[in-house]
Coordinates of C-alpha atoms and ligand atoms in Angstrom, one line a residue:
Chain N
M1 CA 89.3 113.3 39.8
N2 CA 88.1 115.9 42.3
S3 CA 89.3 118.9 40.3
P4 CA 87.0 121.9 40.9
W5 CA 87.4 122.7 37.2
K6 CA 85.4 120.8 34.6
I7 CA 86.1 120.7 30.8
L8 CA 84.0 119.2 28.1
V9 CA 85.6 118.2 24.8
V10 CA 83.1 117.9 21.9
D11 CA 84.2 116.2 18.7
D12 CA 82.7 113.5 16.5
E13 CA 86.2 111.9 15.9
I14 CA 86.9 109.6 18.8
A15 CA 90.7 109.9 18.5
M16 CA 90.6 113.6 18.6
R17 CA 88.3 113.9 21.7
E18 CA 89.9 111.1 23.7
S19 CA 93.5 112.2 23.2
L20 CA 92.7 115.9 24.0
A21 CA 90.7 114.8 27.1
A22 CA 93.6 112.6 28.2
W23 CA 96.1 115.4 27.7
L24 CA 93.9 117.9 29.7
Q25 CA 93.4 115.3 32.5
E26 CA 97.1 115.3 33.1
D27 CA 96.7 118.9 34.0
G28 CA 94.3 117.8 36.8
Y29 CA 91.0 119.0 35.3
G30 CA 87.9 116.9 35.3
V31 CA 87.4 116.2 31.6
D32 CA 84.4 114.7 29.9
T33 CA 83.8 114.0 26.2
A34 CA 80.8 114.2 23.9
A35 CA 80.6 112.7 20.4
S36 CA 78.0 115.1 19.1
G37 CA 76.5 118.6 19.6
R38 CA 73.3 117.1 20.9
E39 CA 75.2 114.9 23.4
A40 CA 77.1 118.0 24.5
V41 CA 74.0 120.1 25.1
E42 CA 72.5 117.2 27.1
M43 CA 75.7 116.9 29.2
A44 CA 75.8 120.7 29.7
R45 CA 72.3 120.5 31.2
E46 CA 73.7 118.2 33.9
T47 CA 77.0 119.9 34.6
A48 CA 78.0 123.5 34.1
Y49 CA 81.5 123.0 32.5
D50 CA 84.0 125.8 32.9
I51 CA 85.5 125.4 29.4
Y52 CA 84.0 123.8 26.3
F53 CA 86.3 122.7 23.4
I54 CA 83.9 122.3 20.5
D55 CA 84.7 121.1 17.0
L56 CA 83.2 123.3 14.3
K57 CA 82.2 120.6 11.9
M58 CA 80.2 117.7 13.3
P59 CA 78.0 115.9 10.9
P60 CA 75.3 114.9 11.3
G61 CA 73.2 117.1 13.6
I62 CA 74.1 120.5 15.0
N63 CA 77.5 122.1 14.2
G64 CA 79.9 123.6 16.7
I65 CA 78.5 127.1 16.7
E66 CA 74.9 125.9 17.1
T67 CA 76.1 123.7 20.0
M68 CA 77.7 126.7 21.6
L69 CA 74.6 128.9 21.2
E70 CA 72.5 126.1 22.7
I71 CA 74.8 125.7 25.7
R72 CA 75.0 129.5 26.2
K73 CA 71.2 129.7 26.5
R74 CA 71.5 128.0 29.9
Q75 CA 75.0 128.9 30.9
T76 CA 75.6 132.5 29.8
D77 CA 79.1 132.6 31.3
A78 CA 80.4 129.4 29.6
T79 CA 83.8 129.7 28.0
V80 CA 83.8 128.2 24.6
V81 CA 86.8 127.4 22.3
I82 CA 85.8 126.6 18.7
V83 CA 88.2 124.1 17.2
T84 CA 88.5 123.7 13.4
A85 CA 90.7 121.9 10.9
Y86 CA 91.1 125.0 8.6
A87 CA 92.1 128.5 9.3
A88 CA 89.2 130.1 7.5
V89 CA 88.9 133.8 8.6
D90 CA 85.2 134.0 8.0
T91 CA 84.4 131.1 10.3
A92 CA 86.7 132.5 12.9
I93 CA 84.8 135.8 12.7
T94 CA 81.5 134.1 13.0
A95 CA 82.7 132.0 16.0
I96 CA 84.0 135.0 17.9
K97 CA 81.0 137.2 17.0
E98 CA 78.6 134.5 18.3
G99 CA 80.5 134.6 21.6
A100 CA 83.4 132.0 21.4
Q101 CA 86.3 133.2 23.5
E102 CA 88.9 131.5 21.3
Y103 CA 89.2 130.0 18.0
M104 CA 91.8 127.2 17.5
V105 CA 93.1 125.6 14.4
K106 CA 94.1 121.9 14.9
P107 CA 96.6 120.8 15.4
C108 CA 97.6 123.6 17.8
S109 CA 100.8 123.9 19.8
P110 CA 100.7 122.5 23.3
E111 CA 101.9 125.9 24.5
E112 CA 99.0 127.8 22.9
I113 CA 96.4 125.5 24.5
S114 CA 97.9 125.3 27.9
I115 CA 98.4 129.1 28.1
F116 CA 94.7 129.6 27.1
V117 CA 93.4 127.1 29.7
Q118 CA 95.6 128.5 32.5
R119 CA 94.4 132.0 31.7
V120 CA 90.7 131.1 31.7
I121 CA 91.1 129.1 34.9
K122 CA 93.0 131.9 36.7
M123 CA 90.3 134.4 35.7
K124 CA 87.5 132.0 36.8
S125 CA 89.1 131.3 40.2
L126 CA 89.4 135.0 40.7
Q127 CA 85.8 135.5 39.9
R128 CA 84.8 132.6 42.2
E129 CA 86.8 134.1 45.0
N130 CA 85.1 137.5 44.4
V131 CA 81.6 136.0 44.3
Y132 CA 82.3 134.4 47.6
L133 CA 83.6 137.6 49.2
R134 CA 80.8 139.5 47.7
Q135 CA 78.2 137.2 49.0
K136 CA 79.7 137.5 52.5
L137 CA 79.7 141.3 52.2
A138 CA 76.2 141.4 50.7
K139 CA 74.9 139.2 53.5
Q140 CA 76.4 141.6 56.0
Y141 CA 75.0 144.8 54.5
S142 CA 71.8 143.7 52.7
F143 CA 68.2 143.7 53.6
W144 CA 65.9 142.1 51.0
D145 CA 68.1 143.0 48.0
I146 CA 68.9 146.5 49.3
I147 CA 72.5 147.0 50.0
S148 CA 73.8 149.7 52.3
K149 CA 75.9 150.5 55.3
N150 CA 74.4 154.0 55.7
S151 CA 72.8 154.7 59.0
Q152 CA 69.8 156.4 57.5
M153 CA 69.2 153.3 55.3
H154 CA 69.5 151.1 58.3
A155 CA 66.9 153.2 60.1
I156 CA 64.7 152.5 57.1
F157 CA 65.4 148.7 57.4
D158 CA 64.4 148.9 61.1
L159 CA 61.2 150.8 60.2
I160 CA 60.3 148.2 57.5
R161 CA 60.7 145.3 60.0
E162 CA 58.5 147.2 62.4
V163 CA 55.6 148.0 60.1
A164 CA 55.8 145.1 57.6
D165 CA 52.9 143.2 59.1
Q166 CA 50.6 146.2 59.6
R167 CA 48.0 147.2 57.0
S168 CA 48.7 150.9 57.1
T169 CA 49.5 152.8 53.9
V170 CA 53.1 153.7 53.3
L171 CA 54.4 156.7 51.4
I172 CA 57.9 156.3 50.0
Q173 CA 59.6 159.5 48.9
G174 CA 62.9 159.8 47.2
E175 CA 64.5 161.0 44.0
S176 CA 64.2 158.8 40.9
G177 CA 66.7 155.9 40.9
T178 CA 66.9 155.7 44.7
G179 CA 65.2 152.4 44.8
K180 CA 61.6 153.2 45.9
E181 CA 60.3 150.0 44.4
L182 CA 63.0 147.9 46.1
V183 CA 61.8 149.3 49.4
A184 CA 58.2 148.6 48.6
R185 CA 59.1 145.1 47.7
A186 CA 61.1 144.7 50.9
I187 CA 58.1 145.7 52.9
H188 CA 56.0 143.2 51.0
K189 CA 58.6 140.4 51.4
A190 CA 59.1 141.1 55.1
S191 CA 55.4 141.0 55.7
D192 CA 52.9 138.2 56.3
R193 CA 51.6 139.0 52.8
A194 CA 54.8 137.8 51.2
A195 CA 53.2 134.7 49.6
R196 CA 50.5 136.8 48.0
P197 CA 50.9 139.1 44.9
F198 CA 53.0 142.2 44.7
V199 CA 51.5 144.4 42.0
G200 CA 53.1 147.6 40.7
V201 CA 51.4 150.4 38.7
S202 CA 53.4 153.3 37.3
C203 CA 50.9 156.1 37.5
A204 CA 52.9 158.5 35.2
A205 CA 53.1 156.0 32.4
L206 CA 49.4 156.0 31.4
A207 CA 46.8 158.5 30.3
E208 CA 44.1 159.2 32.9
T209 CA 41.3 156.9 31.5
L210 CA 43.7 154.1 30.9
L211 CA 45.2 154.4 34.4
E212 CA 41.7 154.3 35.9
S213 CA 40.9 151.1 34.2
E214 CA 44.3 149.7 35.0
I215 CA 43.8 150.3 38.7
F216 CA 40.1 149.5 39.1
G217 CA 39.4 147.3 36.1
H218 CA 36.4 147.6 33.8
E219 CA 33.3 145.7 32.7
R220 CA 32.8 144.8 29.0
G221 CA 31.5 147.7 27.0
S222 CA 32.0 150.3 29.7
F223 CA 33.8 152.5 27.2
T224 CA 34.9 152.3 23.6
G225 CA 37.6 149.7 23.3
A226 CA 36.5 147.8 26.4
I227 CA 35.8 144.6 24.5
A228 CA 36.1 142.3 27.5
R229 CA 36.0 142.5 31.3
K230 CA 39.3 143.4 32.7
L231 CA 40.5 143.0 36.3
G232 CA 42.1 146.0 37.9
K233 CA 45.4 145.9 39.8
F234 CA 43.6 146.3 43.1
E235 CA 41.7 143.1 42.4
I236 CA 44.8 141.3 41.1
A237 CA 46.8 142.3 44.2
A238 CA 44.0 140.7 46.3
G239 CA 45.4 140.2 49.8
G240 CA 48.9 141.2 48.7
T241 CA 50.5 144.6 48.1
I242 CA 49.7 147.2 45.5
F243 CA 52.5 149.6 44.7
L244 CA 51.4 152.9 43.2
D245 CA 54.5 154.5 41.8
E246 CA 54.7 158.2 40.9
I247 CA 51.5 158.9 42.8
G248 CA 52.3 162.6 42.7
D249 CA 51.5 162.6 39.0
I250 CA 47.8 161.5 39.1
S251 CA 44.9 163.7 38.0
P252 CA 42.5 165.4 40.5
K253 CA 39.8 162.9 39.5
L254 CA 41.9 159.9 40.2
Q255 CA 43.0 161.5 43.5
M256 CA 39.4 161.7 44.4
D257 CA 38.7 158.0 43.4
L258 CA 41.7 156.8 45.2
L259 CA 40.8 158.7 48.4
R260 CA 37.4 157.0 48.3
V261 CA 38.9 153.6 48.0
L262 CA 41.3 154.2 50.9
Q263 CA 38.4 155.5 53.1
E264 CA 35.8 152.8 52.3
R265 CA 38.2 150.0 51.4
K266 CA 35.9 149.0 48.5
F267 CA 35.5 150.0 44.9
F268 CA 33.7 149.3 41.6
R269 CA 35.1 148.2 38.3
I270 CA 34.5 151.0 35.7
G271 CA 31.0 150.4 34.4
G272 CA 30.4 147.8 37.1
T273 CA 27.7 147.7 39.8
K274 CA 29.2 145.0 42.0
E275 CA 31.1 146.3 45.0
I276 CA 34.6 144.8 45.4
R277 CA 36.4 144.7 48.7
M278 CA 39.9 146.1 48.8
E279 CA 42.2 143.7 50.6
A280 CA 45.5 144.9 49.3
R281 CA 47.9 147.0 51.3
V282 CA 48.7 150.2 49.5
I283 CA 52.2 151.5 49.2
A284 CA 52.6 154.7 47.2
A285 CA 55.8 156.4 46.0
T286 CA 56.8 159.6 44.5
N287 CA 59.9 161.6 43.6
R288 CA 58.0 164.9 44.0
N289 CA 57.7 166.9 47.1
L290 CA 54.1 166.1 47.9
Q291 CA 54.0 168.4 50.9
E292 CA 54.7 171.3 48.5
A293 CA 52.1 170.0 46.0
V294 CA 49.6 170.0 48.8
E295 CA 50.4 173.6 49.6
T296 CA 50.1 174.7 46.0
G297 CA 46.8 172.8 45.7
S298 CA 47.9 170.4 43.0
F299 CA 47.6 167.4 45.4
R300 CA 44.6 166.8 47.7
D301 CA 45.6 167.2 51.3
D302 CA 43.1 164.5 52.6
L303 CA 44.6 162.0 50.2
Y304 CA 48.1 163.0 51.2
Y305 CA 47.3 162.3 54.9
R306 CA 45.7 159.0 54.0
L307 CA 48.8 157.9 52.1
N308 CA 51.3 159.3 54.5
V309 CA 50.5 157.1 57.5
I310 CA 54.0 155.7 57.5
N311 CA 56.6 157.8 55.8
I312 CA 59.8 156.5 54.4
K313 CA 62.3 159.0 52.9
I314 CA 65.1 157.4 50.9
P315 CA 68.3 159.4 50.9
A316 CA 69.8 160.3 47.5
L317 CA 73.0 158.4 46.6
R318 CA 75.1 161.6 47.1
E319 CA 73.9 161.6 50.7
R320 CA 75.1 158.0 51.2
K321 CA 78.4 158.0 49.4
Q322 CA 79.9 155.3 51.7
D323 CA 77.6 152.9 49.8
I324 CA 79.2 153.6 46.4
P325 CA 82.1 151.2 46.8
L326 CA 79.8 148.5 48.1
L327 CA 77.2 149.0 45.4
A328 CA 79.8 149.3 42.7
D329 CA 81.3 146.0 43.8
H330 CA 77.8 144.4 43.9
F331 CA 76.9 145.6 40.4
I332 CA 80.2 144.6 38.9
G333 CA 79.8 141.1 40.3
R334 CA 76.3 140.7 38.8
L335 CA 76.8 142.6 35.5
A336 CA 80.1 140.9 34.7
I337 CA 78.2 137.6 34.7
E338 CA 75.2 139.0 32.9
T339 CA 77.3 140.6 30.1
N340 CA 79.8 137.7 30.1
K341 CA 82.8 140.0 30.5
P342 CA 85.9 139.0 32.5
V343 CA 85.6 142.2 34.7
C344 CA 86.1 141.5 38.4
G345 CA 86.9 144.9 40.0
I346 CA 87.5 148.6 39.8
S347 CA 90.7 150.6 40.2
K348 CA 91.2 153.0 43.1
D349 CA 91.2 156.0 40.7
A350 CA 88.1 154.9 38.9
L351 CA 86.3 154.4 42.2
K352 CA 87.4 157.9 43.2
L353 CA 85.8 159.2 40.0
L354 CA 82.5 157.5 41.0
L355 CA 82.8 158.9 44.5
D356 CA 83.2 162.4 43.1
H357 CA 80.3 162.2 40.7
G358 CA 77.0 163.8 41.7
W359 CA 74.7 160.9 40.7
P360 CA 71.5 162.9 39.9
G361 CA 70.0 159.6 38.7
N362 CA 71.1 157.9 41.9
V363 CA 71.6 154.1 42.3
R364 CA 70.0 153.4 38.9
E365 CA 72.4 155.8 37.2
L366 CA 75.3 154.1 39.0
E367 CA 74.1 150.7 37.8
N368 CA 73.7 152.0 34.2
T369 CA 77.1 153.7 34.3
L370 CA 78.8 150.5 35.5
E371 CA 77.0 148.4 32.9
R372 CA 78.2 150.7 30.1
A373 CA 81.8 150.7 31.4
I374 CA 81.8 146.9 31.7
V375 CA 80.5 146.3 28.2
T376 CA 83.2 148.4 26.7
A377 CA 86.1 147.6 29.1
H378 CA 89.2 145.9 27.9
G379 CA 90.8 144.7 31.2
E380 CA 89.7 142.7 34.2
V381 CA 89.7 145.8 36.4
L382 CA 87.7 148.9 35.4
Q383 CA 89.9 152.0 34.9
V384 CA 89.3 155.7 34.8
A385 CA 89.3 155.5 30.9
D386 CA 86.4 153.1 31.0
F387 CA 84.3 155.9 32.4
D388 CA 85.3 158.6 29.8
F389 CA 81.7 158.8 28.8
L390 CA 80.6 160.3 32.1
E391 CA 82.6 163.4 31.2
R392 CA 81.8 163.3 27.5
N393 CA 78.1 163.3 28.1
R394 CA 78.3 166.5 30.1
H395 CA 80.0 168.2 27.2
T396 CA 77.8 166.9 24.4
N397 CA 74.8 168.2 26.3
A398 CA 76.3 171.6 26.7
H399 CA 77.1 172.2 23.0
W400 CA 74.8 170.2 20.9
D401 CA 75.9 170.2 17.3
I402 CA 73.4 168.6 14.9
P403 CA 75.2 166.2 12.6
A404 CA 74.4 166.4 8.9
G405 CA 72.0 163.8 7.5
I406 CA 70.3 163.0 10.8
S407 CA 66.6 162.4 10.7
L408 CA 64.0 164.3 12.8
S409 CA 63.2 161.2 14.8
E410 CA 66.9 160.7 15.6
I411 CA 67.1 164.2 16.8
E412 CA 64.1 163.6 19.0
K413 CA 65.7 160.5 20.4
H414 CA 68.9 162.3 21.1
A415 CA 67.1 165.2 22.7
I416 CA 65.1 162.9 25.0
E417 CA 68.3 161.0 26.0
A418 CA 70.1 164.2 26.7
V419 CA 67.4 165.6 28.9
L420 CA 67.0 162.3 30.7
E421 CA 70.7 162.2 31.4
Q422 CA 70.5 165.7 32.6
T423 CA 67.6 165.1 35.0
G424 CA 69.0 161.7 36.1
G425 CA 66.0 159.9 34.5
N426 CA 63.4 162.1 36.2
I427 CA 60.3 161.8 33.9
M428 CA 58.4 164.7 35.6
E429 CA 61.3 167.1 35.2
S430 CA 62.2 165.8 31.7
S431 CA 58.7 166.2 30.4
K432 CA 58.6 169.8 31.7
I433 CA 61.9 170.6 30.0
L434 CA 60.7 168.9 26.7
G435 CA 57.3 170.5 26.9
V436 CA 55.3 167.3 26.5
D437 CA 53.1 165.4 28.9
R438 CA 54.5 162.5 30.8
S439 CA 52.6 159.8 29.0
T440 CA 53.8 161.2 25.7
L441 CA 57.3 161.0 27.0
Y442 CA 56.9 157.4 28.1
T443 CA 55.5 156.4 24.7
K444 CA 58.6 158.0 23.1
I445 CA 61.0 156.4 25.5
K446 CA 59.4 153.0 24.6
K447 CA 59.4 153.8 20.9
Y448 CA 63.1 154.7 20.8
D449 CA 64.0 152.0 23.3
I450 CA 65.8 154.4 25.5
P451 CA 67.3 152.8 28.5
R452 CA 66.3 154.4 31.8
Chain D
M1 CA 107.6 95.8 42.0
L2 CA 108.5 95.5 38.4
L3 CA 108.8 98.2 35.7
C4 CA 109.2 96.9 32.2
I5 CA 111.0 99.1 29.6
L6 CA 109.8 98.4 26.1
P7 CA 112.0 100.1 23.6
V8 CA 111.1 100.8 20.0
E9 CA 113.7 99.8 17.4
G10 CA 116.3 102.6 17.1
V11 CA 116.8 103.6 20.8
Q12 CA 120.5 103.4 21.8
E13 CA 121.7 100.7 24.2
V14 CA 123.6 103.3 26.2
D15 CA 120.4 105.4 26.7
L16 CA 118.4 102.4 27.8
Y17 CA 121.1 101.6 30.4
E18 CA 121.0 105.2 31.7
M19 CA 117.2 104.9 32.1
E20 CA 117.3 101.6 34.0
R21 CA 119.9 102.8 36.4
F22 CA 118.0 106.1 37.0
V23 CA 114.6 104.4 37.6
E24 CA 116.0 101.8 40.0
K25 CA 117.8 104.6 41.9
T26 CA 114.8 106.9 42.1
L27 CA 111.8 104.7 42.4
P28 CA 111.2 101.4 44.4
F29 CA 111.1 99.4 41.2
R30 CA 113.2 96.7 39.6
T31 CA 113.5 97.1 35.8
R32 CA 113.4 94.6 33.0
R33 CA 114.1 95.3 29.4
E34 CA 111.7 93.7 26.9
V35 CA 112.4 92.8 23.3
A36 CA 112.1 95.8 21.0
M37 CA 108.6 96.5 19.8
L38 CA 107.6 97.1 16.2
L39 CA 105.5 100.2 15.8
P40 CA 101.9 99.3 14.8
P41 CA 101.1 100.3 11.2
G42 CA 98.2 102.5 12.3
A43 CA 100.4 104.7 14.5
H44 CA 102.2 106.5 11.6
D45 CA 100.5 109.5 10.1
P46 CA 102.0 109.9 6.6
K47 CA 100.8 113.5 6.3
R48 CA 102.5 114.6 9.5
D49 CA 105.2 112.0 9.4
Q50 CA 104.7 111.5 13.2
Y51 CA 103.4 108.7 15.4
D52 CA 100.1 108.8 17.3
G53 CA 100.9 108.4 21.0
T54 CA 97.5 107.1 21.9
V55 CA 97.7 104.3 19.3
I56 CA 101.2 103.3 20.5
L57 CA 100.1 103.2 24.1
R58 CA 97.2 100.9 23.2
A59 CA 99.5 98.5 21.2
A60 CA 102.1 98.5 24.0
L61 CA 99.4 97.5 26.6
E62 CA 98.7 94.4 24.6
L63 CA 102.4 93.4 24.9
C64 CA 102.5 94.2 28.7
P65 CA 103.9 91.2 30.6
A66 CA 101.6 89.9 33.4
D67 CA 104.2 90.5 36.1
A68 CA 104.8 94.2 35.2
S69 CA 103.4 96.8 37.5
R70 CA 104.3 99.6 35.0
L71 CA 105.3 99.7 31.3
L72 CA 107.5 102.4 29.8
V73 CA 107.8 102.7 26.0
V74 CA 110.8 104.6 24.8
M75 CA 111.2 105.7 21.2
E76 CA 113.2 107.9 18.9
Q77 CA 110.3 108.8 16.6
D78 CA 108.3 112.0 17.0
L79 CA 105.0 111.8 18.8
F80 CA 101.7 113.6 18.4
I81 CA 98.0 113.5 19.3
P82 CA 95.5 114.7 16.8
M83 CA 94.7 118.0 18.6
L84 CA 98.4 118.9 19.1
T85 CA 101.4 119.6 16.9
F86 CA 103.6 117.3 19.0
I87 CA 104.0 115.8 22.5
F88 CA 107.1 114.9 24.4
G89 CA 105.4 111.9 26.0
Q90 CA 102.1 110.6 27.1
A91 CA 100.8 108.4 30.0
Q92 CA 97.7 106.7 31.2
L93 CA 96.8 108.8 34.2
D94 CA 96.8 106.5 37.2
G95 CA 97.2 103.6 34.8
T96 CA 99.9 101.2 33.6
A97 CA 101.6 102.5 30.5
A98 CA 103.6 105.6 29.5
V99 CA 105.5 106.6 26.3
V100 CA 108.4 109.0 25.9
S101 CA 109.9 110.2 22.7
L102 CA 113.6 111.3 22.6
N103 CA 113.0 113.1 19.3
R104 CA 112.9 116.7 20.5
L105 CA 115.3 116.4 23.4
R106 CA 118.7 116.7 21.7
P107 CA 120.2 120.2 21.5
E108 CA 120.8 119.5 17.8
S109 CA 117.0 119.6 17.2
Y110 CA 117.2 123.3 18.2
G111 CA 120.3 124.1 16.0
L112 CA 122.7 123.8 19.0
P113 CA 125.9 121.8 19.3
P114 CA 125.4 118.3 20.7
R115 CA 125.6 117.9 24.5
R116 CA 125.2 114.4 25.8
D117 CA 124.8 115.3 29.5
L118 CA 121.9 117.7 28.6
F119 CA 120.2 115.1 26.4
V120 CA 120.4 112.5 29.1
E121 CA 119.1 114.9 31.8
R122 CA 116.2 115.8 29.6
Y123 CA 115.0 112.3 28.9
L124 CA 115.4 111.2 32.5
K125 CA 113.1 114.1 33.5
E126 CA 110.6 113.2 30.8
I127 CA 110.6 109.5 32.0
L128 CA 110.0 110.5 35.6
H129 CA 107.3 112.9 34.6
E130 CA 105.3 110.4 32.5
L131 CA 105.8 107.7 35.2
G132 CA 104.5 110.2 37.7
H133 CA 101.3 110.4 35.7
T134 CA 100.9 106.6 35.9
F135 CA 101.0 107.1 39.7
G136 CA 98.1 109.5 39.5
L137 CA 100.1 112.7 39.8
T138 CA 98.8 115.6 37.7
H139 CA 100.7 118.7 36.7
C140 CA 102.4 120.6 39.5
P141 CA 102.3 124.4 39.6
D142 CA 106.0 124.5 40.9
P143 CA 108.0 125.0 37.7
R144 CA 111.1 123.3 39.3
C145 CA 109.1 120.2 40.0
V146 CA 109.5 117.3 37.5
M147 CA 105.6 117.2 37.4
S148 CA 105.3 120.7 36.1
L149 CA 103.9 120.8 32.6
S150 CA 106.4 121.2 29.8
V151 CA 105.1 122.6 26.5
N152 CA 108.6 123.4 25.2
I153 CA 112.2 122.5 25.8
I154 CA 112.8 125.5 27.9
N155 CA 110.2 124.3 30.4
I156 CA 112.0 120.9 30.6
D157 CA 115.4 122.6 31.2
Q158 CA 113.8 124.7 34.0
K159 CA 112.7 121.7 36.0
R160 CA 114.8 119.3 38.0
A161 CA 114.8 115.5 37.7
Q162 CA 112.9 115.2 41.0
F163 CA 109.5 115.6 42.6
C164 CA 108.7 118.7 44.8
G165 CA 107.6 118.1 48.4
N166 CA 103.9 118.0 47.6
C167 CA 104.3 115.6 44.8
T168 CA 106.7 113.4 46.8
V169 CA 104.0 113.1 49.6
R170 CA 101.3 112.2 47.0
L171 CA 103.7 109.7 45.3
A172 CA 104.6 108.1 48.6
D173 CA 100.9 107.5 49.4
K174 CA 100.4 106.0 46.0
L175 CA 103.5 103.7 46.3
N176 CA 102.3 102.5 49.7
T177 CA 99.0 101.5 48.2
L178 CA 100.7 99.7 45.3
R179 CA 103.0 97.8 47.7
R180 CA 100.0 96.7 49.7
E181 CA 98.2 95.6 46.6
S182 CA 101.1 93.7 45.2
G183 CA 101.8 92.0 48.6
V184 CA 105.3 93.5 49.0
T185 CA 106.2 94.3 52.6
E186 CA 108.1 97.4 53.4
E187 CA 111.7 96.8 54.6
Ligands
ZN501 ZN1 102.5 115.7 31.9
ZN502 ZN1 105.4 119.0 42.3

């Protein structure tokens, strides 16, 4: 059988599995059978089946739901039908909750089973077709995971190709969510350093002393809490690339230290006496206007010139709107698989809504928005209604009524979420609005598990 | 090439005759009627009061004459497989044997007045469909083709008692291979 669609029937009763397999084979599918959950898991390791029919009760060993969960670990998009002898509502609920697409009580009518299989296969073939088309498109418009057909972005791709092999420092500027790290990684991957480490440091996330030890490392006992020697990111990056994100947020002291390293290309671990050579290429990024910071004196001009040897300015998403359909398509394809939802496209009207949105949080906001829409969507194509929350958020931020019985920490969480939404995830701006410093804000974001 | 028809006790002589005429007209086979078969005791499910198609196919294969290229079991009793509430028929895909039940093919089964022509038309379609499976044909997406899947009587009535163009081509290839294997030369 050379059917492109493979089905696995899992049942401990031979008559049950063999007869269902034979019946499905008449439909032209490639059907295999397994006599136990363990055998099924083994077989699923070899072949990614499109549909699994799994009997709920299979003594001894693992039951149907456990089998499904085990298969899902490797194949997140597997379609599973849990088959059972009795119509017990609680088992049905468990099966569906744990991720089964369908729950069938045997014997079922031939009609029910064939309609289900046909629906799944139709959906999967549509998805396959889309994946193929997307890959073709993505190849055409992508450069090391960055997707764009915008001319400014293509000028950036050209620049990256040109400077990838040089050792010069690069300064990447762009609003938050524009993909500064992706650009940094692209430079690294396109360079002759690609096989060596790419090490990222988020300068805004840590308090000054911690950041210092993070970057330069420290010797044992160099400060309270330094119980062992620790290698800094500069050392770990070795001959690779070090990416200093949110460089605009570092303290004057660290600016000074960094300048020295860039000038002398060597440094010391904190509390250390041994000189260490700096081999890594430095790429820095910021969403602040560094030129302005230099003028107001909050950022050293000599460091600025050291960093700004090669300058890359990433346009905001609102300046490259032609990429929105391309990016939406790309994210839908990936997120539908990651979230195991049968979504395969977006309606014209919904796309228009996305094109009209301002995207203060840029590509990251677009991705988060699509993920939220996909998770709650009911159909195969995203509709305007699936993006209701885009409007609603705006309103809830404007008039914020505090619900009764809410705890102080919940209020804090909501406040942080609202401000982040408002600033498009800009930490600098958000911390100013909230009146806390950046590392405090980061700690709270982590504590409340707020997605950014 | 020889197709043996193996009836189960209870099938009417007149229906068997219709089937033989139809098969010989439609397919390049001679037919021969075997002595009626007794249903194997294990085939009957007392709880469902139905007969297990898989068990019957297995028992029929043991009775298959050596000179038969295909074996068709025809019965009045209702068929099932454990996973499904009922089946109209079953076949070994690209194999030797097929079984068809006449149980659900009469208009009376659906509370309608009897119609002999409709009943005959239905079982001829089902016979051709299951035999198609023994020639390796799988279900056809064309609802008018006899190889389209029928899960209810409406589906059966929608299709014709013949293969669509695609299925005909595939069937012809298979028949040519069979002829070569059995040493029959084409006239
Ligand atoms: Zn069939
Ligand atoms: Zn056909």
